[in-house]
XYZ file of C-alpha atoms in Angstrom:
746
model
C 50.071 100.179 134.311
C 50.479 101.901 130.966
C 51.729 99.997 127.954
C 55.125 101.699 128.257
C 55.427 100.739 131.925
C 54.586 97.125 131.145
C 57.173 97.032 128.374
C 59.905 98.445 130.561
C 59.146 96.096 133.443
C 59.507 93.189 131.037
C 62.902 94.524 129.924
C 64.354 95.274 133.355
C 64.872 91.635 134.287
C 67.298 91.141 131.387
C 70.153 93.220 132.787
C 70.207 92.935 136.566
C 73.382 90.825 136.617
C 75.560 93.363 134.734
C 78.416 94.442 137.000
C 79.599 98.035 137.131
C 83.091 96.979 136.030
C 81.603 95.309 132.938
C 79.654 98.392 131.936
C 82.695 100.641 132.401
C 84.431 98.705 129.620
C 81.945 100.033 127.038
C 83.485 103.527 127.337
C 87.081 102.508 127.972
C 89.308 104.409 125.455
C 90.423 102.139 122.603
C 93.980 103.459 122.248
C 96.239 102.065 124.945
C 98.087 105.349 125.520
C 94.813 107.238 125.946
C 93.415 104.499 128.204
C 96.492 104.700 130.429
C 96.247 108.496 130.587
C 92.536 108.269 131.507
C 93.371 105.737 134.224
C 95.922 108.073 135.790
C 93.615 111.088 135.659
C 90.775 109.036 137.123
C 92.899 108.040 140.131
C 93.985 111.657 140.652
C 90.397 112.995 140.451
C 89.239 110.328 142.910
C 91.914 111.465 145.382
C 90.830 115.098 144.949
C 87.212 114.134 145.592
C 88.158 112.386 148.835
C 90.197 115.406 149.915
C 87.276 117.696 149.034
C 84.946 115.644 151.235
C 87.481 115.470 154.067
C 87.921 119.265 153.971
C 84.457 119.687 155.397
C 85.811 118.306 158.668
C 88.670 120.851 158.703
C 86.650 123.959 157.817
C 87.047 126.222 160.870
C 86.665 129.587 159.131
C 82.937 129.691 159.660
C 82.223 130.138 155.941
C 79.764 127.833 154.276
C 80.491 126.073 150.979
C 76.989 125.096 149.839
C 78.203 122.705 147.132
C 80.558 121.052 149.594
C 77.746 120.585 152.091
C 75.568 118.980 149.416
C 78.322 116.595 148.306
C 78.993 115.561 151.890
C 75.332 114.745 152.459
C 75.509 112.477 149.424
C 78.708 110.789 150.473
C 78.277 110.529 154.229
C 78.932 106.955 155.425
C 75.898 104.875 156.284
C 77.033 104.343 159.873
C 76.444 108.061 160.533
C 72.679 107.476 160.080
C 72.379 110.704 158.083
C 68.991 111.667 156.664
C 70.376 112.611 153.271
C 67.420 114.206 151.520
C 63.755 114.692 152.313
C 62.826 116.209 148.935
C 63.813 115.437 145.362
C 64.661 119.101 144.742
C 67.487 118.796 147.265
C 68.840 115.798 145.357
C 68.966 117.697 142.047
C 71.314 120.339 143.452
C 73.431 117.750 145.267
C 73.791 115.623 142.114
C 74.809 118.709 140.148
C 77.387 119.617 142.786
C 78.926 116.120 142.844
C 79.005 115.733 139.063
C 80.152 119.326 138.567
C 83.153 118.793 140.839
C 84.135 115.622 138.957
C 83.787 117.285 135.513
C 85.808 120.318 136.590
C 88.574 118.156 138.053
C 88.794 116.017 134.878
C 89.307 119.158 132.777
C 91.853 120.518 135.261
C 93.842 117.263 135.515
C 93.877 116.851 131.724
C 95.928 120.058 131.486
C 94.879 120.984 127.956
C 91.116 120.864 127.536
C 91.555 120.113 123.829
C 93.050 116.745 124.783
C 89.571 115.632 125.838
C 87.386 114.085 123.160
C 84.195 115.031 124.997
C 83.431 117.844 127.440
C 80.637 116.721 129.770
C 78.726 119.252 131.874
C 75.464 119.761 133.745
C 72.403 121.465 132.350
C 71.940 124.610 134.427
C 68.286 124.035 135.222
C 66.733 121.286 137.314
C 63.220 119.840 137.155
C 62.396 121.318 133.744
C 60.374 120.600 130.637
C 62.094 120.651 127.264
C 60.997 122.910 124.427
C 61.157 120.237 121.717
C 59.563 117.459 123.771
C 56.449 115.664 122.554
C 55.176 114.969 126.087
C 54.805 116.951 129.299
C 57.376 114.757 131.078
C 59.613 116.783 133.379
C 63.334 116.036 133.511
C 64.968 116.051 136.943
C 68.456 116.751 135.642
C 70.430 116.269 132.425
C 73.982 116.142 131.112
C 75.272 117.527 127.852
C 78.332 117.160 125.649
C 80.342 119.872 123.914
C 78.916 118.850 120.542
C 75.291 118.857 119.517
C 72.848 115.986 119.139
C 73.999 114.940 115.673
C 77.585 114.440 116.789
C 79.587 117.533 115.807
C 81.001 120.562 117.628
C 78.929 123.680 117.214
C 80.639 126.576 115.454
C 80.092 128.901 118.388
C 81.756 126.475 120.798
C 85.198 127.189 119.432
C 84.767 130.546 117.694
C 82.739 132.637 120.140
C 83.711 131.002 123.424
C 87.302 130.077 122.701
C 87.013 126.796 124.587
C 85.148 123.563 124.063
C 84.331 123.557 127.753
C 82.213 126.698 127.387
C 78.979 125.702 125.760
C 75.794 127.477 124.822
C 73.063 126.536 127.297
C 69.816 125.433 125.678
C 66.981 123.259 126.868
C 66.232 120.915 124.011
C 66.341 117.161 123.615
C 68.799 117.739 120.763
C 71.408 118.754 123.363
C 70.828 116.071 125.979
C 73.535 113.445 126.355
C 71.986 111.666 129.354
C 68.999 112.182 131.633
C 69.273 111.805 135.416
C 66.193 110.764 137.379
C 66.210 111.043 141.179
C 64.048 109.473 143.865
C 64.189 110.028 147.628
C 65.378 106.873 149.403
C 66.779 107.155 152.924
C 66.846 103.431 153.573
C 70.142 102.550 155.261
C 72.341 100.318 153.147
C 72.896 96.999 154.894
C 76.218 96.522 153.098
C 79.436 97.181 154.902
C 81.544 100.173 153.946
C 83.880 98.193 151.694
C 81.167 97.010 149.315
C 79.867 99.645 146.900
C 77.596 97.587 144.621
C 73.896 97.060 145.305
C 72.595 94.038 143.413
C 68.937 94.034 144.459
C 66.345 96.467 143.088
C 63.794 98.457 145.020
C 60.675 100.340 143.969
C 62.444 103.708 143.759
C 65.074 102.462 141.292
C 62.467 100.756 139.121
C 60.271 103.894 139.071
C 63.270 106.064 138.160
C 64.178 103.730 135.288
C 60.618 103.958 133.972
C 60.963 107.740 133.919
C 64.245 107.403 132.011
C 62.458 105.230 129.477
C 59.987 108.002 128.631
C 62.758 110.585 128.185
C 64.903 108.211 126.129
C 62.036 107.751 123.672
C 62.156 111.481 122.842
C 65.968 111.538 122.651
C 65.817 108.923 119.892
C 63.059 110.919 118.202
C 65.033 114.186 118.189
C 68.636 112.993 117.770
C 68.861 111.373 114.364
C 72.444 110.195 114.806
C 71.940 108.469 118.148
C 72.832 104.773 118.202
C 72.171 104.130 121.886
C 71.445 106.287 124.936
C 72.935 106.562 128.434
C 70.960 107.473 131.536
C 71.377 107.641 135.324
C 69.134 107.012 138.283
C 69.952 108.182 141.791
C 68.048 106.927 144.841
C 69.450 108.120 148.136
C 73.189 107.586 147.831
C 72.902 104.862 145.170
C 73.552 105.689 141.508
C 72.754 103.298 138.687
C 74.018 103.576 135.109
C 71.546 102.599 132.370
C 72.361 101.931 128.744
C 69.321 101.795 126.448
C 69.993 99.497 123.491
C 67.660 98.396 120.712
C 66.300 95.407 122.619
C 67.242 95.630 126.310
C 68.225 98.079 129.015
C 71.688 97.210 130.269
C 71.983 98.403 133.877
C 74.884 98.423 136.264
C 74.528 97.262 139.813
C 73.884 100.114 142.226
C 76.928 102.387 142.753
C 76.840 103.580 146.358
C 78.664 106.921 146.613
C 78.490 106.658 150.399
C 81.480 104.330 149.966
C 84.935 105.249 148.716
C 84.872 102.490 146.123
C 81.533 103.665 144.783
C 82.849 107.206 144.314
C 85.893 105.756 142.548
C 83.604 103.919 140.093
C 81.690 107.109 139.310
C 84.878 109.080 138.677
C 86.264 106.315 136.440
C 83.061 106.258 134.391
C 83.078 110.002 133.672
C 86.818 110.053 132.988
C 86.470 107.259 130.428
C 83.515 109.085 128.856
C 85.648 112.222 128.518
C 88.434 110.399 126.624
C 86.559 107.736 124.618
C 85.435 107.940 120.992
C 82.076 109.581 120.271
C 80.591 106.328 118.981
C 81.197 104.807 122.430
C 78.818 107.420 123.838
C 76.126 106.344 121.397
C 76.652 108.915 118.629
C 77.076 108.089 114.940
C 80.319 109.578 113.551
C 79.268 108.743 109.986
C 76.698 111.570 110.186
C 78.586 114.843 110.506
C 78.448 118.597 109.871
C 80.620 119.858 107.005
C 81.592 123.403 107.984
C 82.942 124.188 104.513
C 79.642 123.524 102.764
C 77.462 124.316 105.774
C 75.623 121.008 105.342
C 74.895 117.917 107.363
C 76.300 114.972 105.478
C 76.489 111.207 105.873
C 78.470 108.292 104.534
C 76.869 105.378 102.682
C 78.900 102.181 102.482
C 78.946 99.516 99.761
C 81.455 96.735 99.099
C 84.383 98.594 100.622
C 83.496 101.898 98.944
C 82.336 105.000 100.794
C 79.921 107.445 99.143
C 78.588 110.709 100.498
C 75.186 112.387 100.683
C 74.067 115.819 101.840
C 70.988 115.716 104.081
C 68.099 117.917 102.946
C 65.628 116.893 105.640
C 64.520 114.041 107.872
C 61.422 112.324 106.484
C 61.037 109.670 109.205
C 62.453 109.669 112.740
C 63.008 106.802 115.167
C 59.857 106.779 117.275
C 60.534 104.059 119.830
C 62.989 103.021 122.513
C 63.294 99.420 121.359
C 63.335 98.010 117.846
C 64.963 98.772 114.520
C 65.170 102.558 115.015
C 64.445 103.107 111.318
C 65.139 106.646 110.112
C 64.744 108.057 106.599
C 66.507 111.078 105.138
C 65.902 112.987 101.909
C 69.420 113.516 100.586
C 71.355 114.789 97.578
C 74.210 112.600 96.428
C 77.669 114.201 96.414
C 79.598 113.328 93.270
C 83.330 112.876 93.535
C 85.319 115.118 91.203
C 86.632 112.254 89.063
C 83.472 110.132 88.916
C 81.538 112.072 86.286
C 78.343 111.074 88.078
C 75.519 113.600 88.309
C 74.071 114.492 91.680
C 70.604 113.043 92.326
C 67.911 112.974 94.987
C 67.872 109.777 97.041
C 66.042 108.447 100.042
C 68.468 107.137 102.669
C 67.117 104.503 105.034
C 69.068 103.956 108.246
C 68.067 100.958 110.361
C 69.280 98.363 112.858
C 68.295 94.983 111.472
C 68.291 91.617 113.201
C 71.090 89.341 112.058
C 72.257 86.019 113.382
C 75.773 85.977 114.730
C 78.475 84.473 112.476
C 76.301 85.071 109.399
C 77.993 86.854 106.530
C 75.930 89.654 104.975
C 76.024 88.024 101.542
C 74.825 84.731 103.040
C 71.723 86.349 104.531
C 68.841 85.487 102.183
C 66.715 88.241 103.717
C 69.381 90.966 103.465
C 67.568 94.009 102.095
C 70.570 95.409 100.233
C 71.060 92.124 98.356
C 67.365 91.937 97.457
C 67.287 95.542 96.246
C 70.353 95.001 94.068
C 68.600 92.039 92.454
C 65.439 94.072 91.865
C 67.318 97.154 90.639
C 69.422 95.202 88.140
C 66.359 93.364 86.855
C 63.972 96.308 86.508
C 66.216 99.252 85.662
C 65.404 98.976 81.948
C 61.712 98.080 82.309
C 59.930 101.325 81.452
C 56.547 100.339 82.850
C 58.078 99.900 86.317
C 60.034 103.167 86.383
C 59.643 104.869 89.759
C 57.483 102.080 91.197
C 60.172 100.194 93.119
C 63.225 100.941 95.261
C 66.188 101.419 92.907
C 69.345 101.011 95.011
C 72.056 103.659 94.542
C 74.378 102.350 97.266
C 74.057 100.604 100.574
C 75.363 98.125 103.092
C 76.531 97.840 106.690
C 77.703 101.074 108.322
C 81.386 100.999 109.238
C 82.963 102.739 112.223
C 86.616 103.809 112.279
C 87.875 104.028 115.853
C 90.653 106.194 117.214
C 92.802 103.046 117.085
C 92.351 103.117 113.254
C 90.476 99.808 113.253
C 87.471 99.691 110.895
C 84.544 97.596 112.137
C 80.999 96.831 111.068
C 78.629 98.727 113.334
C 76.534 96.308 115.384
C 75.472 95.614 118.947
C 78.291 93.063 119.138
C 80.720 95.860 118.230
C 79.201 98.233 120.805
C 79.544 95.647 123.569
C 82.756 94.016 122.365
C 84.460 94.718 125.706
C 81.809 92.913 127.755
C 82.141 89.340 128.910
C 80.821 86.825 126.413
C 78.057 85.578 128.704
C 76.813 89.162 129.022
C 76.947 89.800 125.258
C 74.893 86.703 124.540
C 72.016 88.170 126.540
C 71.769 91.045 124.061
C 70.276 90.222 120.624
C 72.616 91.075 117.763
C 71.576 93.874 115.427
C 73.530 95.245 112.490
C 73.491 98.916 111.498
C 72.576 99.200 107.794
C 72.169 102.219 105.546
C 70.641 102.177 102.059
C 70.394 105.040 99.560
C 67.753 104.525 96.907
C 65.369 106.125 94.462
C 62.645 107.315 94.129
C 62.091 109.979 96.752
C 58.393 110.053 97.486
C 55.835 111.182 100.004
C 53.842 109.069 102.466
C 50.679 107.442 101.159
C 48.713 109.368 103.776
C 49.268 112.710 102.002
C 47.161 111.687 98.980
C 44.893 114.507 97.869
C 42.026 112.398 96.551
C 40.912 108.775 96.593
C 42.027 108.315 92.978
C 45.655 108.887 93.936
C 45.420 106.426 96.795
C 44.026 103.607 94.665
C 46.464 104.178 91.804
C 49.402 104.276 94.242
C 48.370 100.936 95.751
C 47.882 99.416 92.280
C 51.340 100.640 91.183
C 52.947 99.246 94.322
C 51.331 95.849 93.792
C 52.436 95.865 90.159
C 56.027 96.239 91.394
C 55.334 93.578 94.026
C 54.243 91.015 91.436
C 57.150 91.819 89.139
C 59.567 91.097 92.001
C 57.740 87.853 92.759
C 57.378 86.571 89.200
C 60.863 87.490 88.001
C 62.917 86.917 91.151
C 60.796 84.955 93.637
C 60.948 87.826 96.149
C 58.027 88.009 98.581
C 57.698 91.422 100.264
C 55.713 90.281 103.352
C 54.980 93.775 104.742
C 52.395 95.545 102.599
C 51.214 98.493 104.700
C 50.415 102.206 104.490
C 53.990 102.993 105.577
C 55.596 101.048 102.730
C 53.772 102.639 99.803
C 54.862 106.069 98.602
C 53.320 108.662 96.319
C 55.573 110.333 93.742
C 54.899 113.812 92.424
C 56.585 116.068 89.904
C 58.913 118.289 91.937
C 58.130 121.380 89.858
C 54.363 121.111 89.335
C 53.318 118.796 92.146
C 51.468 116.590 89.659
C 50.846 113.021 90.768
C 53.136 110.555 88.953
C 52.718 107.103 90.467
C 52.906 104.970 93.578
C 56.013 103.085 94.673
C 56.681 100.038 96.844
C 59.495 100.441 99.382
C 61.007 98.723 102.436
C 62.018 95.169 101.569
C 63.315 94.704 105.110
C 60.971 91.780 105.786
C 61.241 90.310 102.276
C 62.683 86.893 101.507
C 63.575 84.964 98.385
C 61.605 81.758 97.823
C 62.459 78.946 95.455
C 59.055 78.263 93.908
C 60.250 75.079 92.221
C 60.817 73.379 95.564
C 57.839 72.638 97.813
C 58.015 74.250 101.245
C 58.768 71.888 104.108
C 57.520 74.453 106.651
C 53.741 74.373 106.518
C 53.280 77.146 109.081
C 52.554 80.738 108.054
C 55.058 83.344 109.163
C 53.865 86.186 111.390
C 55.831 88.936 109.682
C 54.528 92.359 108.746
C 52.529 95.242 110.188
C 49.767 93.866 112.405
C 46.758 95.949 111.202
C 47.413 94.817 107.629
C 48.455 91.191 108.128
C 46.355 88.445 106.604
C 44.172 86.269 108.819
C 46.416 83.337 107.951
C 49.541 85.157 109.202
C 47.830 86.483 112.328
C 46.946 82.907 113.202
C 50.670 82.176 113.460
C 50.920 84.256 116.643
C 51.017 82.379 119.926
C 48.864 85.162 121.377
C 46.247 84.948 118.647
C 42.667 84.051 119.478
C 42.369 82.646 115.959
C 42.735 78.927 115.449
C 46.306 78.198 114.421
C 46.897 77.797 110.702
C 48.983 75.236 108.840
C 48.606 76.971 105.455
C 51.994 78.156 104.104
C 52.402 81.850 103.475
C 51.913 82.809 99.828
C 51.578 85.969 97.756
C 47.841 85.877 98.455
C 48.614 86.874 102.040
C 50.253 90.053 100.735
C 47.344 90.692 98.363
C 45.056 90.396 101.359
C 47.248 93.002 103.083
C 46.795 95.341 100.095
C 43.035 94.976 100.507
C 43.335 95.872 104.192
C 45.396 98.961 103.291
C 42.462 100.232 101.224
C 39.996 99.266 103.964
C 42.096 101.109 106.546
C 42.317 104.274 104.475
C 38.627 104.056 103.646
C 37.815 103.848 107.342
C 40.250 106.338 108.875
C 40.756 108.710 105.946
C 43.039 108.878 102.953
C 45.209 111.606 104.454
C 46.104 113.251 107.736
C 43.702 116.159 107.162
C 40.979 114.041 105.721
C 37.783 114.899 107.564
C 37.261 118.261 105.870
C 38.684 117.122 102.526
C 36.415 114.086 102.291
C 33.354 116.153 103.193
C 34.232 118.662 100.480
C 34.727 115.934 97.890
C 31.448 114.173 98.791
C 29.478 117.408 98.577
C 31.108 118.164 95.245
C 30.130 114.854 93.647
C 26.640 115.032 95.190
C 26.150 118.407 93.544
C 27.218 117.028 90.164
C 24.926 114.018 90.435
C 21.988 116.350 91.195
C 22.845 118.434 88.082
C 23.431 121.382 90.378
C 24.568 124.590 88.708
C 26.392 125.723 91.832
C 29.922 126.991 91.450
C 32.593 124.321 91.835
C 35.098 125.152 94.607
C 38.571 125.672 93.187
C 40.070 123.628 96.023
C 38.415 120.537 94.588
C 40.164 121.017 91.269
C 43.470 121.726 92.981
C 43.227 118.330 94.622
C 42.969 116.467 91.328
C 45.895 115.240 89.337
C 45.170 117.331 86.264
C 43.930 120.855 87.110
C 42.857 121.357 83.482
C 40.598 118.298 83.475
C 37.238 119.558 84.759
C 35.388 116.305 84.144
C 35.729 114.188 87.284
C 33.814 111.320 85.727
C 36.289 110.948 82.861
C 39.065 111.140 85.420
C 37.504 108.317 87.416
C 37.095 106.288 84.245
C 40.827 106.695 83.587
C 41.556 105.547 87.112
C 39.311 102.517 86.721
C 41.011 101.587 83.448
C 44.470 101.855 84.942
C 43.571 99.833 88.009
C 41.804 97.186 85.936
C 44.728 96.781 83.575
C 47.243 96.720 86.420
C 45.339 94.098 88.358
C 44.726 92.000 85.252
C 48.405 92.203 84.394
C 49.623 91.096 87.808
C 47.063 88.320 88.013
C 48.125 86.863 84.692
C 51.744 87.070 85.820
C 50.911 85.001 88.888
C 51.049 81.906 86.635
C 48.671 79.833 88.682
C 48.602 76.345 87.166
C 45.250 75.420 85.624
C 45.874 72.167 83.714
C 48.784 69.747 83.786
C 50.551 69.011 80.520
C 48.899 66.252 78.428
C 45.860 66.143 80.758
C 43.399 67.812 78.323
C 42.173 67.218 74.799
C 42.170 69.911 72.113
C 38.647 70.356 70.713
C 36.740 72.820 68.584
C 33.484 74.153 69.982
C 31.099 76.961 69.287
C 32.334 79.834 71.496
C 29.970 81.423 73.963
C 29.059 85.002 73.083
C 29.754 86.112 76.615
C 33.174 84.490 76.586
C 34.201 86.554 73.581
C 32.792 89.771 74.987
C 33.876 89.681 78.621
C 37.380 90.418 79.890
C 40.416 92.250 78.576
C 42.915 90.351 76.478
C 45.714 92.853 75.936
C 47.758 91.413 78.805
C 47.216 87.829 77.643
C 49.411 86.137 75.010
C 49.183 88.009 71.702
C 49.689 84.778 69.822
C 49.842 81.101 70.615
C 53.198 79.390 71.057
C 54.349 77.694 67.855
C 53.974 74.187 69.318
C 50.319 74.928 70.207
C 49.499 76.690 66.938
C 50.891 73.695 65.036
C 48.101 71.549 66.491
C 45.382 73.629 64.766
C 44.254 72.978 61.179
C 45.670 75.761 59.070
C 42.558 75.968 56.845
C 39.984 76.280 59.647
C 38.201 79.689 59.514
C 37.893 81.326 62.939
C 34.195 81.992 62.268
C 33.431 78.290 62.466
C 34.210 78.127 66.161
C 36.836 78.425 68.889
C 39.486 75.991 70.092
C 39.479 74.788 73.681
C 41.260 72.462 76.043
C 38.635 69.978 77.212
C 38.476 67.966 80.436
C 35.724 65.498 81.289
C 36.076 65.755 85.077
C 36.362 68.971 87.062
C 38.681 67.212 89.517
C 41.342 66.977 86.804
C 41.992 70.729 87.023
C 45.001 71.841 89.018
C 43.348 75.116 89.915
C 39.949 76.384 88.756
C 37.010 78.462 89.945
C 33.382 78.605 88.820
C 31.002 81.534 88.449
C 27.354 81.586 89.463
C 24.901 80.055 86.984
C 24.205 82.319 83.982
C 21.661 81.063 81.407
C 22.584 77.469 82.077
C 26.322 78.149 81.868
C 29.082 78.470 84.459
C 32.179 80.430 83.534
C 35.609 79.204 84.620
C 38.133 81.433 86.414
C 41.499 81.270 88.130
C 40.887 80.054 91.671
C 43.854 82.082 92.982
C 43.225 85.486 91.437
C 39.670 85.201 90.012
C 40.772 86.203 86.500
C 37.827 85.335 84.270
C 36.484 84.074 82.005
C 39.016 81.426 81.031
C 36.354 79.094 79.655
C 32.896 77.719 80.387
C 30.890 74.630 81.379
C 27.413 73.825 80.003
C 25.326 72.656 82.987
C 22.380 71.679 80.788
C 24.283 68.541 79.769
C 23.319 65.936 82.357
C 24.890 62.783 80.909
C 28.228 62.260 82.661
C 29.831 60.951 79.457
C 28.950 64.152 77.577
C 29.977 66.675 80.235
C 32.752 69.009 79.159
C 34.834 71.636 80.925
C 36.358 73.955 78.316
C 39.353 76.340 78.637
C 39.985 78.717 75.704
C 43.447 78.090 74.292
C 44.166 81.840 73.953
C 43.197 82.665 77.540
C 45.991 80.831 79.311
C 49.762 81.050 79.215
C 51.973 78.043 78.532
C 54.933 77.004 80.685
C-alpha cells in the first residue's frame, strides 16, 4: 500500500457509524422558512422520480428513452435479480442521468431559479483528467456549482447566459464541487426492500473512497477558499456520501437507490444542498470577488472589527487532505475612507488550528494571534529587529454570518453543529483563524547565494532570542518553511531574514521550574532536535526526560543549515552551486578568466566585485548576531555571594580574544563601588574567584592552552569569560577566575 492508502484506511474506521439522516443535517437550510420550502420541494421531486421510473412500465410507443433506461437499471428492485452494470463506463452515464433528473426537477419545482442559493449540475464529460491537476488521476464523474471555486458567481453566468443554471463548462479542479467515484458491484443486497441503509463496508466502497481521497487532495490545493469537501461513491446501486474534514472522513451509511427510501434520501440531500448557505457546502464566504474593483478580497477579523484585504496572489496553498490546511496570501490592505490609514502589503495566513472545546481564545496560551500581538507591541520600536519578526496588522478567528443572520466563530463544531453530540465528539475541534502581518517575504529556498541563507537564519534567530528573552516565548518550529527572505521591492536587493509562524509557540514562565520533565515533540520532523524526537512513541531513540529548552530550537537552526547545505540553498541549486564553486576556484587560482555576470547578479550588492570582502561582512554580521543572542540568553554562571572579588594579572589571550561590544559597556554601580577608585587598570584585572569548579552554576572549559584553560558559557559556548591556571597543583591555591566585565548581572 502507498502512504496515502495507509492513511485513508486508518481514517475510514472513524466514521462508519454516521447515519444518513445525521449527515443530511449538515446541509439543512438554517432559516426555517427556507427549510420548510426545501422539504416540500424534496417530497415533490421524490414523487416525480418515482413516476419517472414507473413510466418505463407504461411506455408502449416503442420509442426508447436512453436516460430513463439507465435510471431504471440503477433503481430496479433487488428481487428482480437485475445485472445492473458490467462496466464502470455504463455507471458513469447512469449516474449522470439519475442526478441530472433530480437537478432539473429541483430547478423546475423551485419555480424561480434565482430562489436557489446553489445550482448543482453534472460535468459533461466522464472518465476524464483535469487540466490543472498535479497527478494523472482520472475522475469518473464530477459535480459543479454555479459559482467558481473561490465561492462567487462568475460574471458570465448572469450576463452572457441570463441564468445561473447555465454555466460555462470547463474541466478544472477550480470548478469541481464534488467528485463521484464508481465501482462495479452486482452483489445482491440482502436487505429487504424497506431498508435503504447499508452499514457494512465492502472492498469496492473502500477502494472508491481511496480514489476520492486522491482527488480531494488536489481540490484543496486548487480551491483556496475551500473549508471542507464533499464526495460520492457509487457501487452497484449503493451510494455513499463522504465529507472530508481536517482530521476524519465523515461517511454516511450506504444509500441504496434500489429502494424507494434510498432514492428519497438522495433527493433530500441535493434539495438541501440547493437551498443551503454556501459555507454549508464547504466554501468560505469571507473570501469573495468584488465586481466593482475586479479584485478577490477577504475579511480579516479582530476583536469584533472586520478589516479588508485585496488578494494579489497565493504564496502557499493547502497541500494535504488532513491537517491545518494552512494557506498564505500576499495582500494589499484596503483602508476605510474615514480611517486615514495608508494601504500596505501584508501576508495573510489562513489556518485551521487545534483548540480544546470550551476554551476561550484569550485563555489559550498558545494562541498565535495573542503571541504576535505581544511580540509586535514589544518590538515595534526596536530598530535592530525591524522586518525580522511577524508584525501583526490584524487577526483572529474567522466569523461566518449565516442566512439566519447569526454570527458564529468558524470551527468544526460550527460546521457539524446539527449532528448528534456523540457524533461531534468523534471529530477533533479545529478553529479557523486568519492573521494579517508584515513583512511580506519570499521562501528561504529562493536565496541566490549561501551568504543570504546564513544571514537570513541569523536574523531569524536574533528575532527568536528577542522573543524568548523579553517575553518568554519559545517558537518550537524552526524550519526552512518558517524563515523568510526580504528583498527591496524595487531593486530586488537582499534586506534581511525574518522569523514567521508562531503557531507552535508557547509562553513559558522561566521563574517557575517545569513540573513536566518530558520534551515535547512539536515542530517539523527533519529539523527537530534529538531530544524532541525522543519524545515520540514511535522513535527508535531512547526516551528522554530532559525538558525542552531554547537549545532544542538552536539545534533546529543548525539542522536547517545542514539541510540546505545537503540538498541545496534554492530550488534551482545544482547549476547555481556549480557556477559559484567554479567562480571561487578561479579566484583562488589567481585566474584571469572573465567573471560571469550571473555570479555578480546573484550577490547582494552588484557593485561590490570583491567576494572576499563580502564574505567578511557576512562573517562579521553572523558573529555579532550570534554573540548578541548568546549574551541575551542569560545563562547563570555564579550565584550571588558565592564568589570573592580579587585582582589578578589578566591573561593576554583573555584581553585579545572575543568581541565585547555586546557585553555591558560599564559595570553596574553596586559592582563598580567594590573596586578601589585609585587602582590603575594597568596593574591588573578584577575577577570573581571560586576555589572549586563545582561551585559554578554553569561553566565550560576549553582545551589546554599553554597551561591554561579558558572558561566559557556551558549553554552557548560564549568565551572567554575567564581562565583557570592548571599549573597550580595545590588544592588550596587553585583558582577559577571570571572577568567582572564579561558577565551580566541580574
